[in-house]
mmCIF file of N, CA and C in Angstrom:
data_model
loop_
_atom_site.group_PDB
_atom_site.id
_atom_site.type_symbol
_atom_site.label_atom_id
_atom_site.label_comp_id
_atom_site.label_asym_id
_atom_site.label_seq_id
_atom_site.Cartn_x
_atom_site.Cartn_y
_atom_site.Cartn_z
ATOM 1 N N UNK A 1 -38.289 128.605 49.281
ATOM 2 C CA UNK A 1 -38.482 129.860 48.563
ATOM 3 C C UNK A 1 -38.984 130.956 49.508
ATOM 4 N N UNK A 2 -39.889 130.581 50.402
ATOM 5 C CA UNK A 2 -40.432 131.551 51.341
ATOM 6 C C UNK A 2 -39.332 132.094 52.260
ATOM 7 N N UNK A 3 -38.406 131.212 52.683
ATOM 8 C CA UNK A 3 -37.290 131.662 53.523
ATOM 9 C C UNK A 3 -36.435 132.676 52.785
ATOM 10 N N UNK A 4 -36.225 132.467 51.492
ATOM 11 C CA UNK A 4 -35.432 133.395 50.680
ATOM 12 C C UNK A 4 -36.101 134.758 50.622
ATOM 13 N N UNK A 5 -37.398 134.772 50.437
ATOM 14 C CA UNK A 5 -38.144 136.030 50.355
ATOM 15 C C UNK A 5 -38.094 136.758 51.694
ATOM 16 N N UNK A 6 -38.328 136.033 52.779
ATOM 17 C CA UNK A 6 -38.297 136.654 54.104
ATOM 18 C C UNK A 6 -36.900 137.185 54.407
ATOM 19 N N UNK A 7 -35.881 136.384 54.131
ATOM 20 C CA UNK A 7 -34.505 136.825 54.345
ATOM 21 C C UNK A 7 -34.207 138.068 53.515
ATOM 22 N N UNK A 8 -34.633 138.070 52.275
ATOM 23 C CA UNK A 8 -34.420 139.225 51.411
ATOM 24 C C UNK A 8 -35.110 140.475 51.921
ATOM 25 N N UNK A 9 -36.331 140.327 52.416
ATOM 26 C CA UNK A 9 -37.059 141.478 52.947
ATOM 27 C C UNK A 9 -36.395 142.035 54.203
ATOM 28 N N UNK A 10 -35.939 141.150 55.072
ATOM 29 C CA UNK A 10 -35.246 141.606 56.277
ATOM 30 C C UNK A 10 -33.966 142.332 55.894
ATOM 31 N N UNK A 11 -33.216 141.735 55.000
ATOM 32 C CA UNK A 11 -31.969 142.347 54.556
ATOM 33 C C UNK A 11 -32.231 143.678 53.852
ATOM 34 N N UNK A 12 -33.226 143.708 53.014
ATOM 35 C CA UNK A 12 -33.544 144.952 52.303
ATOM 36 C C UNK A 12 -33.952 146.048 53.275
ATOM 37 N N UNK A 13 -34.696 145.697 54.291
ATOM 38 C CA UNK A 13 -35.082 146.691 55.288
ATOM 39 C C UNK A 13 -33.877 147.296 55.977
ATOM 40 N N UNK A 14 -32.861 146.491 56.211
ATOM 41 C CA UNK A 14 -31.647 146.988 56.861
ATOM 42 C C UNK A 14 -30.818 147.845 55.921
ATOM 43 N N UNK A 15 -30.900 147.595 54.650
ATOM 44 C CA UNK A 15 -30.018 148.247 53.700
ATOM 45 C C UNK A 15 -30.622 149.406 52.937
ATOM 46 N N UNK A 16 -31.949 149.417 52.780
ATOM 47 C CA UNK A 16 -32.586 150.351 51.871
ATOM 48 C C UNK A 16 -32.194 151.805 52.104
ATOM 49 N N UNK A 17 -32.074 152.212 53.343
ATOM 50 C CA UNK A 17 -31.803 153.617 53.628
ATOM 51 C C UNK A 17 -30.403 154.041 53.234
ATOM 52 N N UNK A 18 -29.472 153.105 53.078
ATOM 53 C CA UNK A 18 -28.086 153.469 52.825
ATOM 54 C C UNK A 18 -27.534 152.895 51.526
ATOM 55 N N UNK A 19 -28.381 152.530 50.607
ATOM 56 C CA UNK A 19 -27.875 151.949 49.376
ATOM 57 C C UNK A 19 -27.080 152.985 48.594
ATOM 58 N N UNK A 20 -25.920 152.582 48.095
ATOM 59 C CA UNK A 20 -25.169 153.496 47.245
ATOM 60 C C UNK A 20 -25.984 153.835 45.998
ATOM 61 N N UNK A 21 -25.748 154.998 45.444
ATOM 62 C CA UNK A 21 -26.486 155.458 44.273
ATOM 63 C C UNK A 21 -26.418 154.410 43.156
ATOM 64 N N UNK A 22 -27.565 154.063 42.613
ATOM 65 C CA UNK A 22 -27.617 153.127 41.499
ATOM 66 C C UNK A 22 -27.714 151.663 41.895
ATOM 67 N N UNK A 23 -27.650 151.352 43.200
ATOM 68 C CA UNK A 23 -27.750 149.966 43.641
ATOM 69 C C UNK A 23 -29.018 149.840 44.468
ATOM 70 N N UNK A 24 -29.761 148.793 44.242
ATOM 71 C CA UNK A 24 -30.960 148.572 45.036
ATOM 72 C C UNK A 24 -31.128 147.080 45.279
ATOM 73 N N UNK A 25 -31.906 146.717 46.259
ATOM 74 C CA UNK A 25 -32.041 145.329 46.692
ATOM 75 C C UNK A 25 -33.014 144.563 45.794
ATOM 76 N N UNK A 26 -32.637 144.387 44.545
ATOM 77 C CA UNK A 26 -33.505 143.705 43.587
ATOM 78 C C UNK A 26 -33.747 142.256 43.970
ATOM 79 N N UNK A 27 -32.801 141.613 44.629
ATOM 80 C CA UNK A 27 -32.915 140.206 44.973
ATOM 81 C C UNK A 27 -34.016 139.953 45.989
ATOM 82 N N UNK A 28 -34.473 141.001 46.669
ATOM 83 C CA UNK A 28 -35.519 140.825 47.676
ATOM 84 C C UNK A 28 -36.911 141.069 47.105
ATOM 85 N N UNK A 29 -36.987 141.356 45.818
ATOM 86 C CA UNK A 29 -38.285 141.639 45.194
ATOM 87 C C UNK A 29 -38.685 140.458 44.306
ATOM 88 N N UNK A 30 -39.643 139.645 44.774
ATOM 89 C CA UNK A 30 -40.014 138.424 44.051
ATOM 90 C C UNK A 30 -40.424 138.674 42.601
ATOM 91 N N UNK A 31 -41.083 139.803 42.321
ATOM 92 C CA UNK A 31 -41.515 140.057 40.939
ATOM 93 C C UNK A 31 -40.317 140.261 40.011
ATOM 94 N N UNK A 32 -39.256 140.850 40.519
ATOM 95 C CA UNK A 32 -38.059 141.046 39.693
ATOM 96 C C UNK A 32 -37.365 139.711 39.490
ATOM 97 N N UNK A 33 -37.206 138.946 40.564
ATOM 98 C CA UNK A 33 -36.576 137.632 40.445
ATOM 99 C C UNK A 33 -37.341 136.771 39.444
ATOM 100 N N UNK A 34 -38.666 136.849 39.474
ATOM 101 C CA UNK A 34 -39.485 136.067 38.533
ATOM 102 C C UNK A 34 -39.273 136.561 37.101
ATOM 103 N N UNK A 35 -39.289 137.874 36.913
ATOM 104 C CA UNK A 35 -39.125 138.437 35.570
ATOM 105 C C UNK A 35 -37.747 138.154 34.976
ATOM 106 N N UNK A 36 -36.756 137.933 35.833
ATOM 107 C CA UNK A 36 -35.416 137.627 35.331
ATOM 108 C C UNK A 36 -35.297 136.170 34.891
ATOM 109 N N UNK A 37 -36.314 135.366 35.182
ATOM 110 C CA UNK A 37 -36.299 133.941 34.836
ATOM 111 C C UNK A 37 -35.047 133.254 35.389
ATOM 112 N N UNK A 38 -34.820 133.447 36.677
ATOM 113 C CA UNK A 38 -33.661 132.831 37.316
ATOM 114 C C UNK A 38 -33.814 131.317 37.336
ATOM 115 N N UNK A 39 -32.727 130.610 37.085
ATOM 116 C CA UNK A 39 -32.737 129.150 37.170
ATOM 117 C C UNK A 39 -32.690 128.749 38.646
ATOM 118 N N UNK A 40 -33.053 127.517 38.949
ATOM 119 C CA UNK A 40 -32.936 127.063 40.345
ATOM 120 C C UNK A 40 -31.499 127.221 40.874
ATOM 121 N N UNK A 41 -30.529 126.964 40.040
ATOM 122 C CA UNK A 41 -29.131 127.124 40.456
ATOM 123 C C UNK A 41 -28.814 128.582 40.781
ATOM 124 N N UNK A 42 -29.290 129.497 39.963
ATOM 125 C CA UNK A 42 -29.060 130.917 40.219
ATOM 126 C C UNK A 42 -29.744 131.348 41.520
ATOM 127 N N UNK A 43 -30.973 130.888 41.721
ATOM 128 C CA UNK A 43 -31.687 131.219 42.961
ATOM 129 C C UNK A 43 -30.892 130.735 44.178
ATOM 130 N N UNK A 44 -30.349 129.526 44.074
ATOM 131 C CA UNK A 44 -29.561 128.972 45.173
ATOM 132 C C UNK A 44 -28.294 129.796 45.391
ATOM 133 N N UNK A 45 -27.627 130.178 44.319
ATOM 134 C CA UNK A 45 -26.416 130.997 44.445
ATOM 135 C C UNK A 45 -26.737 132.352 45.079
ATOM 136 N N UNK A 46 -27.844 132.948 44.678
ATOM 137 C CA UNK A 46 -28.248 134.244 45.234
ATOM 138 C C UNK A 46 -28.558 134.095 46.720
ATOM 139 N N UNK A 47 -29.324 133.060 47.077
ATOM 140 C CA UNK A 47 -29.633 132.807 48.494
ATOM 141 C C UNK A 47 -28.357 132.642 49.305
ATOM 142 N N UNK A 48 -27.429 131.849 48.792
ATOM 143 C CA UNK A 48 -26.178 131.585 49.513
ATOM 144 C C UNK A 48 -25.351 132.865 49.661
ATOM 145 N N UNK A 49 -25.305 133.672 48.614
ATOM 146 C CA UNK A 49 -24.527 134.910 48.658
ATOM 147 C C UNK A 49 -25.130 135.897 49.645
ATOM 148 N N UNK A 50 -26.440 136.071 49.596
ATOM 149 C CA UNK A 50 -27.108 136.991 50.521
ATOM 150 C C UNK A 50 -26.909 136.498 51.953
ATOM 151 N N UNK A 51 -27.032 135.201 52.164
ATOM 152 C CA UNK A 51 -26.827 134.627 53.499
ATOM 153 C C UNK A 51 -25.382 134.844 53.962
ATOM 154 N N UNK A 52 -24.434 134.697 53.056
ATOM 155 C CA UNK A 52 -23.017 134.891 53.381
ATOM 156 C C UNK A 52 -22.753 136.318 53.862
ATOM 157 N N UNK A 53 -23.415 137.294 53.274
ATOM 158 C CA UNK A 53 -23.188 138.703 53.597
ATOM 159 C C UNK A 53 -24.081 139.226 54.719
ATOM 160 N N UNK A 54 -25.126 138.511 55.056
ATOM 161 C CA UNK A 54 -26.144 139.012 55.973
ATOM 162 C C UNK A 54 -25.576 139.510 57.301
ATOM 163 N N UNK A 55 -24.838 138.683 58.008
ATOM 164 C CA UNK A 55 -24.334 139.072 59.329
ATOM 165 C C UNK A 55 -23.409 140.286 59.230
ATOM 166 N N UNK A 56 -22.538 140.278 58.230
ATOM 167 C CA UNK A 56 -21.613 141.409 58.081
ATOM 168 C C UNK A 56 -22.378 142.696 57.765
ATOM 169 N N UNK A 57 -23.384 142.602 56.909
ATOM 170 C CA UNK A 57 -24.175 143.783 56.583
ATOM 171 C C UNK A 57 -24.897 144.335 57.814
ATOM 172 N N UNK A 58 -25.435 143.455 58.625
ATOM 173 C CA UNK A 58 -26.107 143.909 59.843
ATOM 174 C C UNK A 58 -25.107 144.590 60.779
ATOM 175 N N UNK A 59 -23.916 144.028 60.894
ATOM 176 C CA UNK A 59 -22.883 144.635 61.742
ATOM 177 C C UNK A 59 -22.446 145.993 61.213
ATOM 178 N N UNK A 60 -22.233 146.078 59.911
ATOM 179 C CA UNK A 60 -21.776 147.333 59.313
ATOM 180 C C UNK A 60 -22.856 148.402 59.463
ATOM 181 N N UNK A 61 -24.102 148.035 59.238
ATOM 182 C CA UNK A 61 -25.197 149.001 59.392
ATOM 183 C C UNK A 61 -25.298 149.459 60.849
ATOM 184 N N UNK A 62 -25.089 148.536 61.768
ATOM 185 C CA UNK A 62 -25.087 148.884 63.186
ATOM 186 C C UNK A 62 -23.964 149.873 63.498
ATOM 187 N N UNK A 63 -22.809 149.683 62.888
ATOM 188 C CA UNK A 63 -21.689 150.609 63.079
ATOM 189 C C UNK A 63 -22.038 152.004 62.550
ATOM 190 N N UNK A 64 -22.715 152.061 61.416
ATOM 191 C CA UNK A 64 -23.142 153.357 60.871
ATOM 192 C C UNK A 64 -24.090 154.035 61.857
ATOM 193 N N UNK A 65 -25.060 153.288 62.362
ATOM 194 C CA UNK A 65 -26.009 153.862 63.329
ATOM 195 C C UNK A 65 -25.286 154.368 64.576
ATOM 196 N N UNK A 66 -24.349 153.571 65.080
ATOM 197 C CA UNK A 66 -23.600 153.952 66.271
ATOM 198 C C UNK A 66 -22.770 155.215 66.010
ATOM 199 N N UNK A 67 -22.116 155.268 64.847
ATOM 200 C CA UNK A 67 -21.301 156.441 64.504
ATOM 201 C C UNK A 67 -22.168 157.685 64.324
ATOM 202 N N UNK A 68 -23.356 157.522 63.719
ATOM 203 C CA UNK A 68 -24.263 158.660 63.568
ATOM 204 C C UNK A 68 -24.702 159.184 64.934
ATOM 205 N N UNK A 69 -25.010 158.274 65.839
ATOM 206 C CA UNK A 69 -25.432 158.675 67.185
ATOM 207 C C UNK A 69 -24.294 159.361 67.934
ATOM 208 N N UNK A 70 -23.094 158.820 67.800
ATOM 209 C CA UNK A 70 -21.930 159.415 68.458
ATOM 210 C C UNK A 70 -21.676 160.839 67.948
ATOM 211 N N UNK A 71 -21.824 161.028 66.653
ATOM 212 C CA UNK A 71 -21.644 162.368 66.095
ATOM 213 C C UNK A 71 -22.734 163.314 66.596
ATOM 214 N N UNK A 72 -23.965 162.848 66.615
ATOM 215 C CA UNK A 72 -25.063 163.679 67.130
ATOM 216 C C UNK A 72 -24.805 164.056 68.591
ATOM 217 N N UNK A 73 -24.316 163.108 69.375
ATOM 218 C CA UNK A 73 -24.003 163.394 70.772
ATOM 219 C C UNK A 73 -22.930 164.475 70.892
ATOM 220 N N UNK A 74 -21.934 164.421 70.025
ATOM 221 C CA UNK A 74 -20.869 165.429 70.058
ATOM 222 C C UNK A 74 -21.419 166.814 69.700
ATOM 223 N N UNK A 75 -22.299 166.867 68.719
ATOM 224 C CA UNK A 75 -22.877 168.158 68.333
ATOM 225 C C UNK A 75 -23.787 168.711 69.424
ATOM 226 N N UNK A 76 -24.388 167.833 70.218
ATOM 227 C CA UNK A 76 -25.293 168.267 71.275
ATOM 228 C C UNK A 76 -24.577 168.554 72.593
ATOM 229 N N UNK A 77 -23.297 168.248 72.657
ATOM 230 C CA UNK A 77 -22.533 168.455 73.893
ATOM 231 C C UNK A 77 -22.099 169.911 73.992
ATOM 232 N N UNK A 78 -22.204 170.458 75.199
ATOM 233 C CA UNK A 78 -21.798 171.848 75.415
ATOM 234 C C UNK A 78 -20.765 171.881 76.526
ATOM 235 N N UNK A 79 -19.604 172.399 76.373
ATOM 236 C CA UNK A 79 -19.105 173.002 75.136
ATOM 237 C C UNK A 79 -18.677 171.912 74.163
ATOM 238 N N UNK A 80 -18.722 172.233 72.899
ATOM 239 C CA UNK A 80 -18.354 171.271 71.861
ATOM 240 C C UNK A 80 -16.831 171.110 71.853
ATOM 241 N N UNK A 81 -16.388 169.869 71.757
ATOM 242 C CA UNK A 81 -14.957 169.574 71.691
ATOM 243 C C UNK A 81 -14.624 169.272 70.228
ATOM 244 N N UNK A 82 -13.964 170.204 69.519
ATOM 245 C CA UNK A 82 -13.674 170.004 68.093
ATOM 246 C C UNK A 82 -12.883 168.720 67.811
ATOM 247 N N UNK A 83 -11.975 168.362 68.679
ATOM 248 C CA UNK A 83 -11.161 167.171 68.464
ATOM 249 C C UNK A 83 -12.029 165.899 68.520
ATOM 250 N N UNK A 84 -12.846 165.790 69.560
ATOM 251 C CA UNK A 84 -13.730 164.623 69.677
ATOM 252 C C UNK A 84 -14.763 164.602 68.549
ATOM 253 N N UNK A 85 -15.242 165.771 68.170
ATOM 254 C CA UNK A 85 -16.231 165.841 67.087
ATOM 255 C C UNK A 85 -15.607 165.420 65.761
ATOM 256 N N UNK A 86 -14.387 165.856 65.489
ATOM 257 C CA UNK A 86 -13.699 165.429 64.262
ATOM 258 C C UNK A 86 -13.435 163.929 64.260
ATOM 259 N N UNK A 87 -13.101 163.368 65.436
ATOM 260 C CA UNK A 87 -12.928 161.915 65.532
ATOM 261 C C UNK A 87 -14.245 161.196 65.213
ATOM 262 N N UNK A 88 -15.351 161.733 65.722
ATOM 263 C CA UNK A 88 -16.666 161.135 65.456
ATOM 264 C C UNK A 88 -17.018 161.235 63.970
ATOM 265 N N UNK A 89 -16.648 162.340 63.341
ATOM 266 C CA UNK A 89 -16.875 162.504 61.897
ATOM 267 C C UNK A 89 -16.087 161.450 61.131
ATOM 268 N N UNK A 90 -14.826 161.275 61.499
ATOM 269 C CA UNK A 90 -13.991 160.273 60.828
ATOM 270 C C UNK A 90 -14.557 158.867 60.983
ATOM 271 N N UNK A 91 -15.057 158.536 62.178
ATOM 272 C CA UNK A 91 -15.647 157.206 62.396
ATOM 273 C C UNK A 91 -16.904 157.019 61.540
ATOM 274 N N UNK A 92 -17.704 158.073 61.410
ATOM 275 C CA UNK A 92 -18.906 157.982 60.571
ATOM 276 C C UNK A 92 -18.542 157.802 59.105
ATOM 277 N N UNK A 93 -17.578 158.558 58.636
ATOM 278 C CA UNK A 93 -17.137 158.427 57.238
ATOM 279 C C UNK A 93 -16.619 157.013 56.989
ATOM 280 N N UNK A 94 -15.818 156.491 57.902
ATOM 281 C CA UNK A 94 -15.288 155.131 57.754
ATOM 282 C C UNK A 94 -16.403 154.090 57.756
ATOM 283 N N UNK A 95 -17.378 154.255 58.650
ATOM 284 C CA UNK A 95 -18.478 153.295 58.739
ATOM 285 C C UNK A 95 -19.324 153.309 57.465
ATOM 286 N N UNK A 96 -19.622 154.496 56.963
ATOM 287 C CA UNK A 96 -20.406 154.587 55.720
ATOM 288 C C UNK A 96 -19.628 154.031 54.539
ATOM 289 N N UNK A 97 -18.324 154.271 54.528
ATOM 290 C CA UNK A 97 -17.483 153.726 53.467
ATOM 291 C C UNK A 97 -17.496 152.202 53.494
ATOM 292 N N UNK A 98 -17.402 151.630 54.685
ATOM 293 C CA UNK A 98 -17.430 150.178 54.828
ATOM 294 C C UNK A 98 -18.773 149.614 54.371
ATOM 295 N N UNK A 99 -19.859 150.305 54.711
ATOM 296 C CA UNK A 99 -21.182 149.862 54.278
ATOM 297 C C UNK A 99 -21.289 149.892 52.753
ATOM 298 N N UNK A 100 -20.846 150.983 52.155
ATOM 299 C CA UNK A 100 -20.893 151.095 50.689
ATOM 300 C C UNK A 100 -20.051 150.001 50.041
ATOM 301 N N UNK A 101 -18.857 149.778 50.555
ATOM 302 C CA UNK A 101 -17.968 148.749 50.010
ATOM 303 C C UNK A 101 -18.621 147.374 50.095
ATOM 304 N N UNK A 102 -19.202 147.063 51.259
ATOM 305 C CA UNK A 102 -19.815 145.750 51.467
ATOM 306 C C UNK A 102 -21.005 145.535 50.547
ATOM 307 N N UNK A 103 -21.864 146.531 50.434
ATOM 308 C CA UNK A 103 -23.033 146.404 49.552
ATOM 309 C C UNK A 103 -22.587 146.271 48.097
ATOM 310 N N UNK A 104 -21.569 147.006 47.719
ATOM 311 C CA UNK A 104 -21.090 146.943 46.342
ATOM 312 C C UNK A 104 -20.445 145.588 46.053
ATOM 313 N N UNK A 105 -19.716 145.046 47.009
ATOM 314 C CA UNK A 105 -19.126 143.714 46.827
ATOM 315 C C UNK A 105 -20.219 142.652 46.729
ATOM 316 N N UNK A 106 -21.263 142.769 47.551
ATOM 317 C CA UNK A 106 -22.408 141.865 47.459
ATOM 318 C C UNK A 106 -23.038 141.971 46.074
ATOM 319 N N UNK A 107 -23.223 143.191 45.619
ATOM 320 C CA UNK A 107 -23.830 143.407 44.300
ATOM 321 C C UNK A 107 -22.980 142.792 43.196
ATOM 322 N N UNK A 108 -21.671 142.906 43.304
ATOM 323 C CA UNK A 108 -20.784 142.293 42.310
ATOM 324 C C UNK A 108 -20.959 140.779 42.289
ATOM 325 N N UNK A 109 -20.970 140.166 43.466
ATOM 326 C CA UNK A 109 -21.140 138.709 43.507
ATOM 327 C C UNK A 109 -22.478 138.296 42.906
ATOM 328 N N UNK A 110 -23.518 139.083 43.179
ATOM 329 C CA UNK A 110 -24.826 138.758 42.604
ATOM 330 C C UNK A 110 -24.824 138.974 41.095
ATOM 331 N N UNK A 111 -24.138 139.999 40.634
ATOM 332 C CA UNK A 111 -24.052 140.259 39.184
ATOM 333 C C UNK A 111 -23.387 139.092 38.470
ATOM 334 N N UNK A 112 -22.384 138.487 39.098
ATOM 335 C CA UNK A 112 -21.668 137.374 38.485
ATOM 336 C C UNK A 112 -22.553 136.141 38.299
ATOM 337 N N UNK A 113 -23.664 136.089 39.026
ATOM 338 C CA UNK A 113 -24.604 134.974 38.908
ATOM 339 C C UNK A 113 -25.503 135.146 37.681
ATOM 340 N N UNK A 114 -25.717 136.377 37.251
ATOM 341 C CA UNK A 114 -26.665 136.678 36.175
ATOM 342 C C UNK A 114 -26.037 136.540 34.792
ATOM 343 N N UNK A 115 -26.882 136.194 33.828
ATOM 344 C CA UNK A 115 -26.450 136.220 32.438
ATOM 345 C C UNK A 115 -26.488 137.659 31.942
ATOM 346 N N UNK A 116 -25.920 137.903 30.778
ATOM 347 C CA UNK A 116 -25.946 139.257 30.212
ATOM 348 C C UNK A 116 -27.392 139.718 29.998
ATOM 349 N N UNK A 117 -28.235 138.822 29.483
ATOM 350 C CA UNK A 117 -29.637 139.170 29.236
ATOM 351 C C UNK A 117 -30.354 139.511 30.544
ATOM 352 N N UNK A 118 -30.122 138.741 31.599
ATOM 353 C CA UNK A 118 -30.740 139.027 32.890
ATOM 354 C C UNK A 118 -30.237 140.365 33.433
ATOM 355 N N UNK A 119 -28.949 140.622 33.259
ATOM 356 C CA UNK A 119 -28.378 141.892 33.711
ATOM 357 C C UNK A 119 -29.018 143.060 32.976
ATOM 358 N N UNK A 120 -29.206 142.934 31.671
ATOM 359 C CA UNK A 120 -29.835 144.002 30.882
ATOM 360 C C UNK A 120 -31.274 144.245 31.347
ATOM 361 N N UNK A 121 -31.998 143.164 31.640
ATOM 362 C CA UNK A 121 -33.367 143.305 32.138
ATOM 363 C C UNK A 121 -33.366 144.002 33.501
ATOM 364 N N UNK A 122 -32.430 143.644 34.334
ATOM 365 C CA UNK A 122 -32.324 144.284 35.643
ATOM 366 C C UNK A 122 -32.020 145.769 35.491
ATOM 367 N N UNK A 123 -31.144 146.128 34.561
ATOM 368 C CA UNK A 123 -30.826 147.540 34.327
ATOM 369 C C UNK A 123 -32.044 148.293 33.810
ATOM 370 N N UNK A 124 -32.823 147.635 32.976
ATOM 371 C CA UNK A 124 -34.038 148.257 32.452
ATOM 372 C C UNK A 124 -35.007 148.579 33.583
ATOM 373 N N UNK A 125 -35.033 147.738 34.604
ATOM 374 C CA UNK A 125 -35.963 147.904 35.720
ATOM 375 C C UNK A 125 -35.413 148.786 36.835
ATOM 376 N N UNK A 126 -34.170 149.183 36.738
ATOM 377 C CA UNK A 126 -33.522 150.008 37.771
ATOM 378 C C UNK A 126 -34.283 151.320 37.920
ATOM 379 N N UNK A 127 -34.422 151.801 39.157
ATOM 380 C CA UNK A 127 -35.060 153.109 39.347
ATOM 381 C C UNK A 127 -34.319 154.175 38.539
ATOM 382 N N UNK A 128 -35.060 155.099 37.996
ATOM 383 C CA UNK A 128 -34.471 156.149 37.156
ATOM 384 C C UNK A 128 -33.430 156.937 37.938
ATOM 385 N N UNK A 129 -32.414 157.424 37.223
ATOM 386 C CA UNK A 129 -31.371 158.229 37.857
ATOM 387 C C UNK A 129 -32.025 159.425 38.539
ATOM 388 N N UNK A 130 -31.609 159.705 39.752
ATOM 389 C CA UNK A 130 -32.211 160.807 40.491
ATOM 390 C C UNK A 130 -33.366 160.354 41.367
ATOM 391 N N UNK A 131 -33.956 159.201 41.054
ATOM 392 C CA UNK A 131 -35.004 158.622 41.892
ATOM 393 C C UNK A 131 -34.308 157.896 43.017
ATOM 394 N N UNK A 132 -34.767 158.088 44.236
ATOM 395 C CA UNK A 132 -34.184 157.304 45.305
ATOM 396 C C UNK A 132 -35.055 156.096 45.572
ATOM 397 N N UNK A 133 -34.488 155.104 46.237
ATOM 398 C CA UNK A 133 -35.197 153.852 46.488
ATOM 399 C C UNK A 133 -35.883 153.924 47.847
ATOM 400 N N UNK A 134 -36.918 154.760 47.941
ATOM 401 C CA UNK A 134 -37.641 154.921 49.205
ATOM 402 C C UNK A 134 -38.579 153.749 49.434
ATOM 403 N N UNK A 135 -38.847 153.543 50.699
ATOM 404 C CA UNK A 135 -39.882 152.578 51.079
ATOM 405 C C UNK A 135 -41.212 153.173 50.588
ATOM 406 N N UNK A 136 -42.218 152.359 50.284
ATOM 407 C CA UNK A 136 -43.481 152.873 49.747
ATOM 408 C C UNK A 136 -44.133 153.956 50.598
ATOM 409 N N UNK A 137 -44.079 153.870 51.929
ATOM 410 C CA UNK A 137 -44.746 154.830 52.798
ATOM 411 C C UNK A 137 -43.815 155.930 53.280
ATOM 412 N N UNK A 138 -42.624 156.006 52.741
ATOM 413 C CA UNK A 138 -41.657 156.988 53.198
ATOM 414 C C UNK A 138 -41.796 158.269 52.399
ATOM 415 N N UNK A 139 -41.834 159.377 53.082
ATOM 416 C CA UNK A 139 -41.993 160.679 52.424
ATOM 417 C C UNK A 139 -40.686 161.092 51.768
ATOM 418 N N UNK A 140 -40.753 161.842 50.658
ATOM 419 C CA UNK A 140 -39.529 162.330 50.040
ATOM 420 C C UNK A 140 -38.833 163.327 50.954
ATOM 421 N N UNK A 141 -37.540 163.442 50.788
ATOM 422 C CA UNK A 141 -36.766 164.387 51.601
ATOM 423 C C UNK A 141 -37.156 165.809 51.253
ATOM 424 N N UNK A 142 -37.223 166.668 52.266
ATOM 425 C CA UNK A 142 -37.542 168.078 52.058
ATOM 426 C C UNK A 142 -36.307 168.810 51.556
ATOM 427 N N UNK A 143 -36.508 169.757 50.670
ATOM 428 C CA UNK A 143 -35.388 170.545 50.151
ATOM 429 C C UNK A 143 -35.281 171.844 50.887
#
């Protein structure tokens, strides 16, 4: 159980900043898992699914970071090359799209493990629309 929690926290740390709207790493929060009354079989399925996606998620997040850095480098280059900058924009869009797709596919697989009642409880606990899933010590974005 402790390995599942640690794995979930590591995975959540990698994903939290880029979660698609309405999706959050509920599987990494022990209080939510407890409140859902997951069966041992469900816990095992969730662990296996998160483990199955872990390496790919880390790679995809790394690609997003690399694409963001590449775009920043293009904007900081003088003179700016519009062609190279547009290529960097396209790579960033593709990387973010892949991350969103992967997280959403993971979420679907996890949803299939839950009963309707567990899903309803999870929806009840979902952060309110418009609320972002910030880390506890993270400041809100400035407007």
